[in-house]
mmCIF file of C-alpha atoms and ligand atoms in Angstrom:
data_model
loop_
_atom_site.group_PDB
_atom_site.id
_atom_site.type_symbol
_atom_site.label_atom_id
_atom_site.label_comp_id
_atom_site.label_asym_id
_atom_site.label_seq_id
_atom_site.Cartn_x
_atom_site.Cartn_y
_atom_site.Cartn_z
ATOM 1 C CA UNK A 1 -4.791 -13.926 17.246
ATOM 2 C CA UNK A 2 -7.304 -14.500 14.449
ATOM 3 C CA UNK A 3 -5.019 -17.317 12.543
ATOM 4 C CA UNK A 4 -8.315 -19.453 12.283
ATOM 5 C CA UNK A 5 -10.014 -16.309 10.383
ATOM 6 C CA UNK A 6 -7.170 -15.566 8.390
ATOM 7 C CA UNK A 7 -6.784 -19.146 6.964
ATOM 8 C CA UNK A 8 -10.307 -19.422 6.534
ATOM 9 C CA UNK A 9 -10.873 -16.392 4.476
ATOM 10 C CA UNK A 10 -7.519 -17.525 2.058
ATOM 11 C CA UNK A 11 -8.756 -17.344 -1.927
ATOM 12 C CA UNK A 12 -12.240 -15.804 -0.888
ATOM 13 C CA UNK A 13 -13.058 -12.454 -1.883
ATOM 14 C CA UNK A 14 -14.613 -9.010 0.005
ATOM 15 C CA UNK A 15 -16.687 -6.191 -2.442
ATOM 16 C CA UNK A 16 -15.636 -3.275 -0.307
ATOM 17 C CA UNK A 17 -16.936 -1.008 -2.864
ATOM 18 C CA UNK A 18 -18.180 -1.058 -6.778
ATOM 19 C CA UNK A 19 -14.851 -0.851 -7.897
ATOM 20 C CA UNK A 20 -12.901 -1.815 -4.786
ATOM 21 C CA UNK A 21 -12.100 -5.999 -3.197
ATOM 22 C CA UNK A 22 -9.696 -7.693 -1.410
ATOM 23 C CA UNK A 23 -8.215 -11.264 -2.759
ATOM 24 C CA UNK A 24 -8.032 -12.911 0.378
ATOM 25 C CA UNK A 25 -4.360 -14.659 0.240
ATOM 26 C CA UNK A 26 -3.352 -14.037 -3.486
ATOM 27 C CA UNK A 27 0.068 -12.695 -2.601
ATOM 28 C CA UNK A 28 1.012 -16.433 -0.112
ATOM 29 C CA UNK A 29 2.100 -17.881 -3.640
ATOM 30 C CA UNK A 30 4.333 -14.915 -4.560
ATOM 31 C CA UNK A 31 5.821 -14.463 -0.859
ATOM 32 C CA UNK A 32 8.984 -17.084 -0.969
ATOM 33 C CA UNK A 33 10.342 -15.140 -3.655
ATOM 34 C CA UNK A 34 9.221 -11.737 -2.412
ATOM 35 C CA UNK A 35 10.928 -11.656 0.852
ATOM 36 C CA UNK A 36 14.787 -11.904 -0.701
ATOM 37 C CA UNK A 37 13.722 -9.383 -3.421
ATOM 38 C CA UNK A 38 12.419 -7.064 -0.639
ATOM 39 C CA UNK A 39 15.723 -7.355 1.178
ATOM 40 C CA UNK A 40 17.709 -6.205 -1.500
ATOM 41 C CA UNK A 41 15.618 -3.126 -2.106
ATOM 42 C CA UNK A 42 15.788 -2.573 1.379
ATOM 43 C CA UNK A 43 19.493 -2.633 1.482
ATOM 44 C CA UNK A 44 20.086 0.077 -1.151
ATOM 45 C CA UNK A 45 17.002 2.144 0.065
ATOM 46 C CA UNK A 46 16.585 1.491 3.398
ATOM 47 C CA UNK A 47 12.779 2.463 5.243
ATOM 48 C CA UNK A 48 13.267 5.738 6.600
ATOM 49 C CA UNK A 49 10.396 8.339 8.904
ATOM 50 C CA UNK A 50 9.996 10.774 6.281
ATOM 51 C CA UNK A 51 8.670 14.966 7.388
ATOM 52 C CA UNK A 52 5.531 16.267 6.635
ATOM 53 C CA UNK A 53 4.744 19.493 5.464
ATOM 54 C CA UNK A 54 3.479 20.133 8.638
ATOM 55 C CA UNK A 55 6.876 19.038 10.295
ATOM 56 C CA UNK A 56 6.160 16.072 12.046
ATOM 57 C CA UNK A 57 7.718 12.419 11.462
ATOM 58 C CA UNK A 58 5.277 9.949 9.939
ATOM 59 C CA UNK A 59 4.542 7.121 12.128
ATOM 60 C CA UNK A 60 4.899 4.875 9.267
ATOM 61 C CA UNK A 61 8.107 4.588 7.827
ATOM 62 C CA UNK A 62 8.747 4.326 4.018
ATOM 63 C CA UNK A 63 11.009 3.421 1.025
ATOM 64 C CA UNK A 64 10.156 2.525 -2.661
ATOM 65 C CA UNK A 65 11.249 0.785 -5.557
ATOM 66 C CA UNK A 66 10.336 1.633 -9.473
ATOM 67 C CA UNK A 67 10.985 4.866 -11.869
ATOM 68 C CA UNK A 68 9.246 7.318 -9.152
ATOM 69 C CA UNK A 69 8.536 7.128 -5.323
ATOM 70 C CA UNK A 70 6.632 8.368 -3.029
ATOM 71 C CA UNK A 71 8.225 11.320 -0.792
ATOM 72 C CA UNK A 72 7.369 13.875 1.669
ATOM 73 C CA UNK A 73 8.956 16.594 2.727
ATOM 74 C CA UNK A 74 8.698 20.147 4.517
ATOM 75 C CA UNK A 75 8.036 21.669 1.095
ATOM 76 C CA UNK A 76 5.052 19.013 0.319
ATOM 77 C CA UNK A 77 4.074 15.590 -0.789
ATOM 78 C CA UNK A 78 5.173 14.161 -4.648
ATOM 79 C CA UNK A 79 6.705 11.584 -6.564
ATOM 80 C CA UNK A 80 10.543 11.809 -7.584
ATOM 81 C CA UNK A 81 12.361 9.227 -9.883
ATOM 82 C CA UNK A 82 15.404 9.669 -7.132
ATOM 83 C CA UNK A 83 15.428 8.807 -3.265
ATOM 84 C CA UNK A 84 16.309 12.011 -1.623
ATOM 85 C CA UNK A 85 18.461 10.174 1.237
ATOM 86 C CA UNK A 86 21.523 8.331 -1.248
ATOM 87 C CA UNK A 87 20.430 10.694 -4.116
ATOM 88 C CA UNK A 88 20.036 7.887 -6.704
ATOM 89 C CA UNK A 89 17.417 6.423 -8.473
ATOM 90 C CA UNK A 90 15.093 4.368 -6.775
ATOM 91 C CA UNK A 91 15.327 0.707 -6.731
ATOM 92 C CA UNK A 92 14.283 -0.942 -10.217
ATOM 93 C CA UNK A 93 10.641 -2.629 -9.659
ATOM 94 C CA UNK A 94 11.132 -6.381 -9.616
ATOM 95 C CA UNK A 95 9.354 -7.892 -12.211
ATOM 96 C CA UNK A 96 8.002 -10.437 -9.884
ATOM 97 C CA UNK A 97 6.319 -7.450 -8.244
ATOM 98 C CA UNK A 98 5.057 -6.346 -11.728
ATOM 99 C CA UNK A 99 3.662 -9.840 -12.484
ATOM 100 C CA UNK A 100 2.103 -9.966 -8.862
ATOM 101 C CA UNK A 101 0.014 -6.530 -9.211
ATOM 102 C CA UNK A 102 -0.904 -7.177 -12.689
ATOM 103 C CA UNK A 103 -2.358 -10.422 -12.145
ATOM 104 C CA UNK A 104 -4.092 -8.730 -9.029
ATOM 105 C CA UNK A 105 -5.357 -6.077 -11.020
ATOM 106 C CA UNK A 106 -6.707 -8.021 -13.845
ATOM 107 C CA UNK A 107 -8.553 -10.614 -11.490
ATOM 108 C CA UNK A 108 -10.393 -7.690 -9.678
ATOM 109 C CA UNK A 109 -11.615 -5.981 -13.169
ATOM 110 C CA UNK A 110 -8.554 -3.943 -14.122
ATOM 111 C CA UNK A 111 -6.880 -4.671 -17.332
ATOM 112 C CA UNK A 112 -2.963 -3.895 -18.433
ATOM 113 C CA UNK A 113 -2.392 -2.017 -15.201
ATOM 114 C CA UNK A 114 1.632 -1.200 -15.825
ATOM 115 C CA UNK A 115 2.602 0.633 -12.287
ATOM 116 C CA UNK A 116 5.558 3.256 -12.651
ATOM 117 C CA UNK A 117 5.635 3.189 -8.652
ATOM 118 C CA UNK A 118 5.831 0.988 -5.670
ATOM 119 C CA UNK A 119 5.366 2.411 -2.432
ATOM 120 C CA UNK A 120 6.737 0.241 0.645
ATOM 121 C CA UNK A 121 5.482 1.034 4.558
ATOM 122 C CA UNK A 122 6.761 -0.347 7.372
ATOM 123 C CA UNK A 123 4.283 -0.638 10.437
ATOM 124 C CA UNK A 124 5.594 -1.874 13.899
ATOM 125 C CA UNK A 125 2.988 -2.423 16.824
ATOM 126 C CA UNK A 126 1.578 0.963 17.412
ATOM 127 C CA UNK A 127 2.080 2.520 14.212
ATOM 128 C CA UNK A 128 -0.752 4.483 12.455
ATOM 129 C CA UNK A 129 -1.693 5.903 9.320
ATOM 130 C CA UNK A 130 -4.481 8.851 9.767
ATOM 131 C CA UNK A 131 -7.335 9.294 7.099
ATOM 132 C CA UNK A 132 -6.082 10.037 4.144
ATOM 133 C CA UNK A 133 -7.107 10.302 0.123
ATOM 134 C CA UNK A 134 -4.335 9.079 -2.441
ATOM 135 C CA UNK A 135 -4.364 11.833 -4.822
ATOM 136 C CA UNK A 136 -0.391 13.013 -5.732
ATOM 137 C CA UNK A 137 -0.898 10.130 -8.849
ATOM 138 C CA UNK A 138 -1.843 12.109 -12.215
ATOM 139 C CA UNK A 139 -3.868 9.464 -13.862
ATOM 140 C CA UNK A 140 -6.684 8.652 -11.372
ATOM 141 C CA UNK A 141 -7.935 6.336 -14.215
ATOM 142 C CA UNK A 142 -5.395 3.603 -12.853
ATOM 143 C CA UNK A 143 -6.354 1.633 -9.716
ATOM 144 C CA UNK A 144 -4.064 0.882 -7.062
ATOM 145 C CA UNK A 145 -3.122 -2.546 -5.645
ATOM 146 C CA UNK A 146 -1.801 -3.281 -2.133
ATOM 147 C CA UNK A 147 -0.154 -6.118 -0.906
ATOM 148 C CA UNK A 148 -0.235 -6.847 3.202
ATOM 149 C CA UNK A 149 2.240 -8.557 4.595
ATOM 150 C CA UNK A 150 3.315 -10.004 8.566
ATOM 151 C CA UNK A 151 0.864 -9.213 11.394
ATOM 152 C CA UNK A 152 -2.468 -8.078 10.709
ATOM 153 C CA UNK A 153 -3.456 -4.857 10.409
ATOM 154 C CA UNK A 154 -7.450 -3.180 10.966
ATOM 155 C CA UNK A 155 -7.894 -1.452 7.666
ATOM 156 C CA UNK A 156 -10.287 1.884 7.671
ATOM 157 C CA UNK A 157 -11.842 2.272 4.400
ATOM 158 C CA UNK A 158 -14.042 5.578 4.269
ATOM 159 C CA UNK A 159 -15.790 7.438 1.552
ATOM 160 C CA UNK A 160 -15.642 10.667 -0.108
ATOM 161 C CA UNK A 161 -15.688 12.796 2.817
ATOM 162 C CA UNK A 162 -13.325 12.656 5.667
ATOM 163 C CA UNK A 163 -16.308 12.856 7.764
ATOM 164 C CA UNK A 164 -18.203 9.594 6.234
ATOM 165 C CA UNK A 165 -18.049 6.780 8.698
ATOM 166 C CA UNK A 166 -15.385 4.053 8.028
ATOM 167 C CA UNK A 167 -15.808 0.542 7.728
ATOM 168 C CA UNK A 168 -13.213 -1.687 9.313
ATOM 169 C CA UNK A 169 -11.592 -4.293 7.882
ATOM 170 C CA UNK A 170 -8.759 -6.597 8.949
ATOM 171 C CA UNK A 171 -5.861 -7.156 5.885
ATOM 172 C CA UNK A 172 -3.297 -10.083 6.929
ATOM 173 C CA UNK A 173 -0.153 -11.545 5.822
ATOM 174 C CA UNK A 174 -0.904 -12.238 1.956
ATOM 175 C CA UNK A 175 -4.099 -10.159 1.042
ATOM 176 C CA UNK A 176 -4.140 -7.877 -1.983
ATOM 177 C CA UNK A 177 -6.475 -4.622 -1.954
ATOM 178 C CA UNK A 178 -7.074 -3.521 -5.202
ATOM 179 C CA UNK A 179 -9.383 -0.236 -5.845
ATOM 180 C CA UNK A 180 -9.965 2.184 -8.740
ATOM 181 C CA UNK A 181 -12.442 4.089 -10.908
ATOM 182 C CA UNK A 182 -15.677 5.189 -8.563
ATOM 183 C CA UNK A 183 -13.708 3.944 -4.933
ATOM 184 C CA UNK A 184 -10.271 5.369 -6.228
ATOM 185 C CA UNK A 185 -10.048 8.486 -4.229
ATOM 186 C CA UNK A 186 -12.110 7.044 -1.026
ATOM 187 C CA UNK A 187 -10.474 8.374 2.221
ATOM 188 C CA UNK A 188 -8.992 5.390 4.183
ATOM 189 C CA UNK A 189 -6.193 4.517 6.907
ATOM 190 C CA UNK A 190 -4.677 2.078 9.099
ATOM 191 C CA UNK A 191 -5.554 1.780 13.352
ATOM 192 C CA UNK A 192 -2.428 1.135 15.430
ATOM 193 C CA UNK A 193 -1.179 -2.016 15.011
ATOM 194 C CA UNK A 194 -1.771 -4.383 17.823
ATOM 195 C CA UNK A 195 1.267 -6.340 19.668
ATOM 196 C CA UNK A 196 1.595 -9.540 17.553
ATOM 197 C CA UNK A 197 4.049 -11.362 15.976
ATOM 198 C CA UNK A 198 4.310 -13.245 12.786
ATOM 199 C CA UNK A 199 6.400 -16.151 12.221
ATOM 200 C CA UNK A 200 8.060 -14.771 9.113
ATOM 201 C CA UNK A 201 8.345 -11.457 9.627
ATOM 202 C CA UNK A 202 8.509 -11.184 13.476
ATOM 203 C CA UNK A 203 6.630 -7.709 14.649
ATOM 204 C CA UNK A 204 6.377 -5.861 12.126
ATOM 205 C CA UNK A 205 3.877 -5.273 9.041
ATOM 206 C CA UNK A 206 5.119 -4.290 5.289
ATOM 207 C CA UNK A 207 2.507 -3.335 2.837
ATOM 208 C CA UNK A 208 3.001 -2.869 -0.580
ATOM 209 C CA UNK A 209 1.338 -0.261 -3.227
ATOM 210 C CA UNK A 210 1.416 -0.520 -6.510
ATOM 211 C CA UNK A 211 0.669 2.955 -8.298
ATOM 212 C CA UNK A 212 0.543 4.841 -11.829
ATOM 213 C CA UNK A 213 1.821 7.772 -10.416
ATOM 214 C CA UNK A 214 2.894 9.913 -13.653
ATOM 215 C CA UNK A 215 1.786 10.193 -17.651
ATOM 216 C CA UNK A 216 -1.189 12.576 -18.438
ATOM 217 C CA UNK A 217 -3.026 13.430 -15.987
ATOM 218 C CA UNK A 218 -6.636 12.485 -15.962
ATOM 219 C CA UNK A 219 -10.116 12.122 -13.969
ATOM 220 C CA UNK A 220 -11.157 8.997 -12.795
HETATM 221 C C1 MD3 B 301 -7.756 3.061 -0.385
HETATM 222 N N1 MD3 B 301 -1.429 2.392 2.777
HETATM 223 O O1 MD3 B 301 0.320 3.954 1.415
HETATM 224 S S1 MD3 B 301 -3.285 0.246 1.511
HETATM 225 C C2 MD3 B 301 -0.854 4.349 1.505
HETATM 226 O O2 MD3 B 301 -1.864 -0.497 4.654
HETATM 227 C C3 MD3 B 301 -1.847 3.553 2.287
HETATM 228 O O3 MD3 B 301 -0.142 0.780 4.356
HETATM 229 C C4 MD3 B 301 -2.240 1.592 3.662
HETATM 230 O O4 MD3 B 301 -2.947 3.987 2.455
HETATM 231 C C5 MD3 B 301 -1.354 0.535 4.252
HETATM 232 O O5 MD3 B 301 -1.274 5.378 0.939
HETATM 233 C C6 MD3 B 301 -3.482 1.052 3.057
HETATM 234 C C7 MD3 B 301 -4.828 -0.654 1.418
HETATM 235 C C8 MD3 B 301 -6.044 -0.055 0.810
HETATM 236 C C9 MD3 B 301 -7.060 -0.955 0.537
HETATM 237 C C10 MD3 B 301 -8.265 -0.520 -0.013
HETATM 238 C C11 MD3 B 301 -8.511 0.819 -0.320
HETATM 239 C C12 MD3 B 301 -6.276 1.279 0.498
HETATM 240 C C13 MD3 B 301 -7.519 1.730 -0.067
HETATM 241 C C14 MD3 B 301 -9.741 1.269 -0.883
HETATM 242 C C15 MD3 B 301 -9.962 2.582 -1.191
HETATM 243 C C16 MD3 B 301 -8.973 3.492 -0.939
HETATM 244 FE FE1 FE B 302 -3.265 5.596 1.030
#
């Protein structure tokens, strides 16, 4: 479903926002080289449902790579330098990642964006991810860059309000979201994905974020 819209809208760009696009494609040159890389991370920090505070098991499941990740647990949301399952360090960031979501960055207005974290979710058909704000980074001065990959996901991007109506917008296999400064803290979330398959990556979805998630902190 929608392969004819996908391949269409390859190296075209979408102004969500002032300060917020998606480069239609820009990861498909990256993604040869991506997949092994991904696999290896994977092996020493495999995705895993992580707890909210609340108690409940995320839909999405998670890992990361780079000097801090994203966790959650019953005691709250933060970034650690060390996965709490093998208590290690996370996974170095590759530096093809690095090259990917500075390049991103740079083409959609962001200069010398150096991400300290890389959040990885893994969506299968049916998995969701509820309205939500990123806001556990210090330095909201740094945008954030997301990489889709596999089957096609219906992106909700809100506004400032969890109440403000939310535009939907489909990210496939190779886009890259990129959004900072006035659309930084924008609520947004992912519907449940639909029952496809993808002839790399089979049923299931990975998308990438690329975050500054310590230093000073500071306002957008
Ligand atoms: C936010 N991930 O990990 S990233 C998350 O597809 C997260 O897995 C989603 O939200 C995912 O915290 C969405 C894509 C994205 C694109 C544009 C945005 C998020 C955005 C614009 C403003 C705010
Ligand atoms: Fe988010």
């Amino acid at each position: 479903m929608f392969d004819l819209l996908e391949s269409t809208l390859a190296g075209t760009r979408d102004n969500l926002g002032e300060q917020a696009c998606v480069l239609r494609g820009f990861a498909l040159p990256y993604v040869p080289e991506m997949l092994p890389v991904l696999d290896s991370i994977l092996k020493a920090a495999p995705f895993r449902h992580m707890v909210t505070p609340g108690g409940y098991h995320m839909s999405v499941a998670l890992t990361n790579c780079g000097a801090l990740g994203w966790t959650s647990d019953r005691r709250g949301y933060r970034y650690a330098p060390n996965d709490p399952v093998s208590e290690q360090a996370w996974p170095a960031m590759p530096d093809l990642f690095l090259r990917l979501a500075n390049t991103a960055a740079a083409e959609a207005g962001f200069d010398q964006f150096e991400p300290d974290a890389c959040l990885i979710n893994h969506y299968v058909p049916g998995t969701r991810l509820s309205l939500h704000q990123d806001k556990n980074e210090l330095d909201f001065r740094a945008p954030i860059v997301s990489v889709s990959l596999g089957i096609p996901a219906m992106f909700l991007f809100g506004g400032h309000e969890r109440s403000d109506k939310a535009r939907r917008i489909p990210l496939f296999h190779g886009d890259v979201a990129v959004w900072g400064g006035v659309d930084r803290l924008r609520y947004h979330g992912v519907m449940p994905l639909k029952e496809e398959t993808h002839p790399l990556l089979g049923a299931q979805r990975i998308n990438i974020t690329f975050r500054k998630a310590g230093g000073t902190p500071h306002a957008v």
